[in-house]
Amino acid sequence: MSKPNKARFRLSAVRASYAEAVGGDSVEVETDDGKVYTFPHPLFTSDELAEKINAAEGDLGKARVLLGDQWDDYVKSGGDANSLMLVHMAVRTESQDTVGKHRPPHK
């Protein structure tokens, strides 16, 4: 039982609330040929993936980690590492604004 005046949050409800606030737990990137590629929203990147991204060298390494098995098809569709990382950075910046204004539900 929680103590009076203490906030308690249900993790699944908090996650769902933030996912709704930022438009989902993944990000879609469409190349000029109309193909769509996805990567986890920066707020919802797993610890394992975050470690791999942080350990990767430069935009190329980070972009390859973000897209994983989709990377080769993304490049064939005209995508490049710098553009993908610009999208990633834009999503992070935009979500910081949203998160600052959002209030998750209390239990």
C-alpha positions as MATLAB code, in Angstrom:
seq = 'MSKPNKARFRLSAVRASYAEAVGGDSVEVETDDGKVYTFPHPLFTSDELAEKINAAEGDLGKARVLLGDQWDDYVKSGGDANSLMLVHMAVRTESQDTVGKHRPPHK';
ca = [
       0.000    0.000    0.000;
       1.343    3.433   -0.888;
       1.816    6.183    1.642;
      -0.520    9.188    1.576;
       0.596   12.005   -0.757;
       3.093    9.741   -2.543;
       2.886    9.442   -6.308;
       2.648    5.950   -7.734;
       2.932    5.212  -11.420;
       2.123    2.023  -13.295;
       4.995    1.597  -15.749;
       2.871    0.207  -18.577;
       0.423    3.123  -18.280;
       3.240    5.675  -18.254;
       4.835    4.120  -21.329;
       1.513    3.999  -23.191;
       0.763    7.585  -22.214;
       4.091    8.861  -23.549;
       3.818    6.740  -26.692;
       0.460    8.354  -27.402;
       1.841   11.837  -26.671;
       4.753   11.484  -29.119;
       2.863    9.615  -31.838;
       3.912    6.036  -31.158;
       6.856    3.967  -30.030;
       8.468    3.824  -33.463;
       9.444    6.333  -36.139;
       8.698    5.891  -39.830;
      10.988    7.281  -42.513;
       9.797    7.362  -46.121;
      12.352    7.503  -48.915;
      11.643    9.323  -52.178;
      10.604    6.059  -53.846;
       7.763    5.677  -51.309;
       9.264    2.864  -49.240;
       8.902    3.152  -45.476;
      11.517    2.170  -42.903;
      11.124    2.178  -39.131;
      13.273    2.501  -36.062;
      12.387    2.684  -32.364;
      11.395    6.124  -31.118;
      14.306    7.531  -29.088;
      12.132    7.516  -25.949;
      11.483    3.803  -26.385;
      14.862    2.511  -27.503;
      15.838   -0.602  -25.557;
      18.884   -0.470  -23.303;
      20.629   -2.979  -25.556;
      20.006   -0.949  -28.710;
      20.990    2.305  -26.984;
      24.333    0.748  -26.000;
      24.933   -0.359  -29.589;
      24.060    3.101  -30.930;
      26.356    4.805  -28.415;
      29.200    2.423  -29.260;
      28.816    2.876  -33.026;
      31.250    5.118  -34.910;
      29.799    8.204  -36.631;
      26.513    8.660  -38.436;
      27.047    5.633  -40.660;
      27.575    3.265  -37.749;
      24.671    4.684  -35.756;
      22.314    4.618  -38.747;
      23.184    0.987  -39.482;
      22.383    0.077  -35.881;
      19.098    2.016  -35.944;
      17.784    0.325  -39.076;
      19.370   -3.081  -38.565;
      18.257   -5.512  -41.293;
      16.524   -2.676  -43.177;
      19.804   -0.805  -43.824;
      20.701   -2.253  -47.253;
      17.173   -1.730  -48.609;
      17.124    1.800  -47.195;
      20.344    2.659  -49.048;
      19.031    1.066  -52.274;
      15.976    3.331  -51.896;
      18.219    6.393  -51.879;
      18.553    6.824  -48.119;
      21.803    7.791  -46.440;
      23.170    7.820  -42.917;
      23.259   11.584  -42.473;
      19.591   12.008  -43.439;
      18.512    9.230  -41.094;
      20.461   10.748  -38.218;
      18.891   14.155  -38.945;
      15.468   12.537  -38.594;
      16.587   10.842  -35.372;
      17.840   14.156  -33.983;
      14.644   15.976  -35.014;
      12.478   13.344  -33.317;
      14.556   13.582  -30.135;
      14.271   17.377  -30.081;
      10.554   17.338  -30.792;
       9.903   14.696  -28.148;
      11.807   16.689  -25.508;
       9.333   19.533  -26.001;
       6.390   17.140  -25.798;
       7.708   15.294  -22.744;
       8.222   18.579  -20.908;
       4.524   19.387  -21.278;
       3.088   15.884  -20.800;
       1.868   14.531  -17.470;
       1.649   10.744  -17.163;
      -1.267    9.163  -15.334;
      -0.977    8.308  -11.662;
      -2.213    5.002  -10.398;
];
